[in-house]
Amino acid sequence: MAINCQKGPSPMAIKEIIMEDCLFCKIIKGEIPSSKVYEDDEILAFKDIAPAAPVHILVIPKKHIKSLVELEKEDEALIGKIYTVINKIAKEQGVSESGYRVIVNCGKDAGQEVMHLHFHLLAGTQFGEKIV
Ligand code: 5GP
Ligand code: ZN
């Protein structure tokens, strides 16, 4: 009986394949253009291509994290830093006083379309309907 000793790709290799195919990873690498509003070694923020409000900025970690579901203990500081960056961008955009909303869609039922963790910063209008 023939035994199939072939192993599949390692989890790291699979992650690399996913990253190569990830829209936001391509934006991070500059392979797809974006309108950047903030960048440091860990975080990138750019204007949403289809804005749902006068100010609609996506704030993302440069590390490929699929969604909130995939967060690890080691990411805690990074997520804290993202909120500090959101605060800074809101001030720069002049919406700190008027207010803003931060949304993270996680998974299918929330309608997450791009599987790279991102924070929507929305502002510049009075938001009507509230879910919560
Ligand atoms: P989600 O529905 O996953 O929470 O949000 C994905 C967001 O990415 C959407 O608001 C969509 O407009 C935005 N988006 C999709 N493709 C691109 C793109 O190529 N460039 C930019 N700047 N935003 C994009
Ligand atoms: Zn990615």
PDB file of C-alpha atoms and ligand atoms in Angstrom:
ATOM      1  CA  MET A   1       0.000   0.000   0.000  1.00  0.00           C
ATOM      2  CA  ALA A   2       1.393   3.386  -1.002  1.00  0.00           C
ATOM      3  CA  ILE A   3       1.713   5.833   1.846  1.00  0.00           C
ATOM      4  CA  ASN A   4       1.374   9.475   0.977  1.00  0.00           C
ATOM      5  CA  CYS A   5       4.131  11.197   2.913  1.00  0.00           C
ATOM      6  CA  GLN A   6       3.591  14.546   1.239  1.00  0.00           C
ATOM      7  CA  LYS A   7       2.826  17.279   3.722  1.00  0.00           C
ATOM      8  CA  GLY A   8       0.712  20.292   2.850  1.00  0.00           C
ATOM      9  CA  PRO A   9       2.061  23.851   3.140  1.00  0.00           C
ATOM     10  CA  SER A  10       3.006  24.975   6.645  1.00  0.00           C
ATOM     11  CA  PRO A  11       0.737  27.448   8.486  1.00  0.00           C
ATOM     12  CA  MET A  12       3.379  30.146   7.868  1.00  0.00           C
ATOM     13  CA  ALA A  13       3.404  29.402   4.131  1.00  0.00           C
ATOM     14  CA  ILE A  14      -0.404  29.581   4.039  1.00  0.00           C
ATOM     15  CA  LYS A  15      -0.318  32.934   5.836  1.00  0.00           C
ATOM     16  CA  GLU A  16       2.188  34.272   3.296  1.00  0.00           C
ATOM     17  CA  ILE A  17      -0.045  33.205   0.419  1.00  0.00           C
ATOM     18  CA  ILE A  18      -3.030  34.951   2.043  1.00  0.00           C
ATOM     19  CA  MET A  19      -0.979  38.127   2.646  1.00  0.00           C
ATOM     20  CA  GLU A  20       0.128  38.186  -0.991  1.00  0.00           C
ATOM     21  CA  ASP A  21      -3.501  38.127  -2.005  1.00  0.00           C
ATOM     22  CA  CYS A  22      -4.731  40.606   0.614  1.00  0.00           C
ATOM     23  CA  LEU A  23      -5.975  43.957  -0.717  1.00  0.00           C
ATOM     24  CA  PHE A  24      -4.880  45.938   2.335  1.00  0.00           C
ATOM     25  CA  CYS A  25      -1.461  44.224   2.448  1.00  0.00           C
ATOM     26  CA  LYS A  26      -1.056  45.361  -1.172  1.00  0.00           C
ATOM     27  CA  ILE A  27      -1.969  48.923  -0.122  1.00  0.00           C
ATOM     28  CA  ILE A  28       0.618  48.704   2.695  1.00  0.00           C
ATOM     29  CA  LYS A  29       3.266  47.556   0.188  1.00  0.00           C
ATOM     30  CA  GLY A  30       2.286  50.376  -2.191  1.00  0.00           C
ATOM     31  CA  GLU A  31       1.218  47.920  -4.908  1.00  0.00           C
ATOM     32  CA  ILE A  32      -2.238  49.498  -4.878  1.00  0.00           C
ATOM     33  CA  PRO A  33      -2.407  53.296  -4.523  1.00  0.00           C
ATOM     34  CA  SER A  34      -4.202  54.893  -1.592  1.00  0.00           C
ATOM     35  CA  SER A  35      -4.768  58.335  -0.192  1.00  0.00           C
ATOM     36  CA  LYS A  36      -2.689  58.093   2.990  1.00  0.00           C
ATOM     37  CA  VAL A  37      -3.428  60.259   6.007  1.00  0.00           C
ATOM     38  CA  TYR A  38      -1.091  58.630   8.550  1.00  0.00           C
ATOM     39  CA  GLU A  39       1.743  56.114   8.551  1.00  0.00           C
ATOM     40  CA  ASP A  40       4.262  54.752  11.000  1.00  0.00           C
ATOM     41  CA  ASP A  41       6.123  51.457  11.243  1.00  0.00           C
ATOM     42  CA  GLU A  42       3.085  49.589  12.594  1.00  0.00           C
ATOM     43  CA  ILE A  43      -0.010  51.442  11.398  1.00  0.00           C
ATOM     44  CA  LEU A  44      -1.383  52.884   8.162  1.00  0.00           C
ATOM     45  CA  ALA A  45      -4.447  55.104   7.692  1.00  0.00           C
ATOM     46  CA  PHE A  46      -5.953  56.001   4.326  1.00  0.00           C
ATOM     47  CA  LYS A  47      -9.198  57.344   2.886  1.00  0.00           C
ATOM     48  CA  ASP A  48     -11.917  54.802   2.122  1.00  0.00           C
ATOM     49  CA  ILE A  49     -12.460  54.453  -1.627  1.00  0.00           C
ATOM     50  CA  ALA A  50     -16.251  54.581  -1.198  1.00  0.00           C
ATOM     51  CA  PRO A  51     -16.781  57.034   1.657  1.00  0.00           C
ATOM     52  CA  ALA A  52     -19.917  56.556   3.735  1.00  0.00           C
ATOM     53  CA  ALA A  53     -19.436  59.963   5.412  1.00  0.00           C
ATOM     54  CA  PRO A  54     -17.585  63.222   4.627  1.00  0.00           C
ATOM     55  CA  VAL A  55     -14.671  61.857   6.677  1.00  0.00           C
ATOM     56  CA  HIS A  56     -14.176  58.106   6.187  1.00  0.00           C
ATOM     57  CA  ILE A  57     -10.721  56.831   6.986  1.00  0.00           C
ATOM     58  CA  LEU A  58      -9.546  53.253   7.396  1.00  0.00           C
ATOM     59  CA  VAL A  59      -6.963  52.659  10.100  1.00  0.00           C
ATOM     60  CA  ILE A  60      -5.144  49.340   9.826  1.00  0.00           C
ATOM     61  CA  PRO A  61      -2.290  47.464  11.465  1.00  0.00           C
ATOM     62  CA  LYS A  62       0.555  46.687   9.041  1.00  0.00           C
ATOM     63  CA  LYS A  63       0.618  43.211  10.533  1.00  0.00           C
ATOM     64  CA  HIS A  64      -1.796  40.981   8.621  1.00  0.00           C
ATOM     65  CA  ILE A  65      -4.498  40.191  11.168  1.00  0.00           C
ATOM     66  CA  LYS A  66      -7.588  38.749   9.497  1.00  0.00           C
ATOM     67  CA  SER A  67     -10.163  40.141  11.910  1.00  0.00           C
ATOM     68  CA  LEU A  68     -10.783  40.750  15.597  1.00  0.00           C
ATOM     69  CA  VAL A  69     -11.293  36.998  15.891  1.00  0.00           C
ATOM     70  CA  GLU A  70      -7.593  36.453  15.171  1.00  0.00           C
ATOM     71  CA  LEU A  71      -6.281  38.921  17.745  1.00  0.00           C
ATOM     72  CA  GLU A  72      -3.576  37.553  19.980  1.00  0.00           C
ATOM     73  CA  LYS A  73      -2.316  38.620  23.385  1.00  0.00           C
ATOM     74  CA  GLU A  74       0.779  40.111  21.722  1.00  0.00           C
ATOM     75  CA  ASP A  75      -1.467  42.469  19.681  1.00  0.00           C
ATOM     76  CA  GLU A  76      -2.909  44.277  22.714  1.00  0.00           C
ATOM     77  CA  ALA A  77      -0.446  47.179  22.597  1.00  0.00           C
ATOM     78  CA  LEU A  78      -0.932  47.539  18.840  1.00  0.00           C
ATOM     79  CA  ILE A  79      -4.714  47.848  19.194  1.00  0.00           C
ATOM     80  CA  GLY A  80      -4.261  50.426  21.955  1.00  0.00           C
ATOM     81  CA  LYS A  81      -1.943  52.376  19.655  1.00  0.00           C
ATOM     82  CA  ILE A  82      -4.509  52.260  16.837  1.00  0.00           C
ATOM     83  CA  TYR A  83      -7.003  54.092  19.080  1.00  0.00           C
ATOM     84  CA  THR A  84      -4.382  56.736  19.887  1.00  0.00           C
ATOM     85  CA  VAL A  85      -3.779  57.162  16.141  1.00  0.00           C
ATOM     86  CA  ILE A  86      -7.555  57.442  15.546  1.00  0.00           C
ATOM     87  CA  ASN A  87      -7.649  60.184  18.199  1.00  0.00           C
ATOM     88  CA  LYS A  88      -4.780  62.011  16.475  1.00  0.00           C
ATOM     89  CA  ILE A  89      -6.353  61.738  13.004  1.00  0.00           C
ATOM     90  CA  ALA A  90      -9.733  62.941  14.327  1.00  0.00           C
ATOM     91  CA  LYS A  91      -8.007  66.040  15.728  1.00  0.00           C
ATOM     92  CA  GLU A  92      -6.175  66.662  12.453  1.00  0.00           C
ATOM     93  CA  GLN A  93      -9.392  66.258  10.489  1.00  0.00           C
ATOM     94  CA  GLY A  94     -11.081  68.750  12.834  1.00  0.00           C
ATOM     95  CA  VAL A  95     -13.791  66.372  14.001  1.00  0.00           C
ATOM     96  CA  SER A  96     -12.741  65.775  17.595  1.00  0.00           C
ATOM     97  CA  GLU A  97     -15.226  68.325  18.926  1.00  0.00           C
ATOM     98  CA  SER A  98     -18.114  67.520  16.571  1.00  0.00           C
ATOM     99  CA  GLY A  99     -17.724  63.789  17.165  1.00  0.00           C
ATOM    100  CA  TYR A 100     -17.034  60.659  15.243  1.00  0.00           C
ATOM    101  CA  ARG A 101     -17.834  56.983  15.084  1.00  0.00           C
ATOM    102  CA  VAL A 102     -15.405  54.062  15.003  1.00  0.00           C
ATOM    103  CA  ILE A 103     -16.669  50.816  13.497  1.00  0.00           C
ATOM    104  CA  VAL A 104     -14.996  47.430  13.226  1.00  0.00           C
ATOM    105  CA  ASN A 105     -16.896  44.868  11.203  1.00  0.00           C
ATOM    106  CA  CYS A 106     -15.947  41.377  12.263  1.00  0.00           C
ATOM    107  CA  GLY A 107     -16.922  38.391  10.171  1.00  0.00           C
ATOM    108  CA  LYS A 108     -19.769  37.479   7.871  1.00  0.00           C
ATOM    109  CA  ASP A 109     -22.777  38.627   9.891  1.00  0.00           C
ATOM    110  CA  ALA A 110     -21.168  42.045  10.419  1.00  0.00           C
ATOM    111  CA  GLY A 111     -20.523  42.319   6.667  1.00  0.00           C
ATOM    112  CA  GLN A 112     -16.718  42.367   6.809  1.00  0.00           C
ATOM    113  CA  GLU A 113     -15.583  42.455   3.179  1.00  0.00           C
ATOM    114  CA  VAL A 114     -11.812  42.884   3.443  1.00  0.00           C
ATOM    115  CA  MET A 115     -10.210  40.219   5.601  1.00  0.00           C
ATOM    116  CA  HIS A 116      -7.486  42.435   7.079  1.00  0.00           C
ATOM    117  CA  LEU A 117      -8.443  44.050  10.377  1.00  0.00           C
ATOM    118  CA  HIS A 118      -9.499  47.667   9.858  1.00  0.00           C
ATOM    119  CA  PHE A 119     -11.092  50.422  11.888  1.00  0.00           C
ATOM    120  CA  HIS A 120     -13.519  52.742  10.084  1.00  0.00           C
ATOM    121  CA  LEU A 121     -13.270  56.331  11.331  1.00  0.00           C
ATOM    122  CA  LEU A 122     -16.452  58.095  10.260  1.00  0.00           C
ATOM    123  CA  ALA A 123     -17.259  61.760  10.840  1.00  0.00           C
ATOM    124  CA  GLY A 124     -18.419  65.034   9.385  1.00  0.00           C
ATOM    125  CA  THR A 125     -22.137  64.433   9.540  1.00  0.00           C
ATOM    126  CA  GLN A 126     -24.837  63.813  12.100  1.00  0.00           C
ATOM    127  CA  PHE A 127     -25.318  60.067  12.118  1.00  0.00           C
ATOM    128  CA  GLY A 128     -28.981  59.226  12.099  1.00  0.00           C
ATOM    129  CA  GLU A 129     -29.679  55.671  12.943  1.00  0.00           C
ATOM    130  CA  LYS A 130     -27.905  53.957  15.780  1.00  0.00           C
ATOM    131  CA  ILE A 131     -27.730  50.227  16.256  1.00  0.00           C
ATOM    132  CA  VAL A 132     -26.465  50.697  19.790  1.00  0.00           C
TER     133      VAL A 132
HETATM  134  P1  5GP B   1     -15.566  46.230   5.522  1.00  0.00           P
HETATM  135  O1  5GP B   1     -16.886  46.094   4.817  1.00  0.00           O
HETATM  136  O2  5GP B   1     -14.676  45.039   5.285  1.00  0.00           O
HETATM  137  O3  5GP B   1     -15.702  46.583   6.979  1.00  0.00           O
HETATM  138  O4  5GP B   1     -14.860  47.492   4.899  1.00  0.00           O
HETATM  139  C1  5GP B   1     -14.017  47.440   3.795  1.00  0.00           C
HETATM  140  C2  5GP B   1     -13.862  48.865   3.308  1.00  0.00           C
HETATM  141  O5  5GP B   1     -12.777  48.907   2.409  1.00  0.00           O
HETATM  142  C3  5GP B   1     -15.099  49.408   2.568  1.00  0.00           C
HETATM  143  O6  5GP B   1     -15.577  50.570   3.239  1.00  0.00           O
HETATM  144  C4  5GP B   1     -14.571  49.696   1.172  1.00  0.00           C
HETATM  145  O7  5GP B   1     -15.127  50.870   0.597  1.00  0.00           O
HETATM  146  C5  5GP B   1     -13.078  49.836   1.398  1.00  0.00           C
HETATM  147  N1  5GP B   1     -12.268  49.490   0.245  1.00  0.00           N
HETATM  148  C6  5GP B   1     -12.403  48.381  -0.551  1.00  0.00           C
HETATM  149  N2  5GP B   1     -11.450  48.370  -1.506  1.00  0.00           N
HETATM  150  C7  5GP B   1     -10.696  49.490  -1.311  1.00  0.00           C
HETATM  151  C8  5GP B   1      -9.541  50.025  -2.004  1.00  0.00           C
HETATM  152  O8  5GP B   1      -9.020  49.467  -2.969  1.00  0.00           O
HETATM  153  N3  5GP B   1      -9.026  51.190  -1.515  1.00  0.00           N
HETATM  154  C9  5GP B   1      -9.590  51.841  -0.445  1.00  0.00           C
HETATM  155  N4  5GP B   1      -9.023  52.990  -0.063  1.00  0.00           N
HETATM  156  N5  5GP B   1     -10.662  51.351   0.228  1.00  0.00           N
HETATM  157  C10 5GP B   1     -11.201  50.194  -0.202  1.00  0.00           C
HETATM  158 ZN    ZN B   2      -3.486  41.794   4.836  1.00  0.00          ZN
END
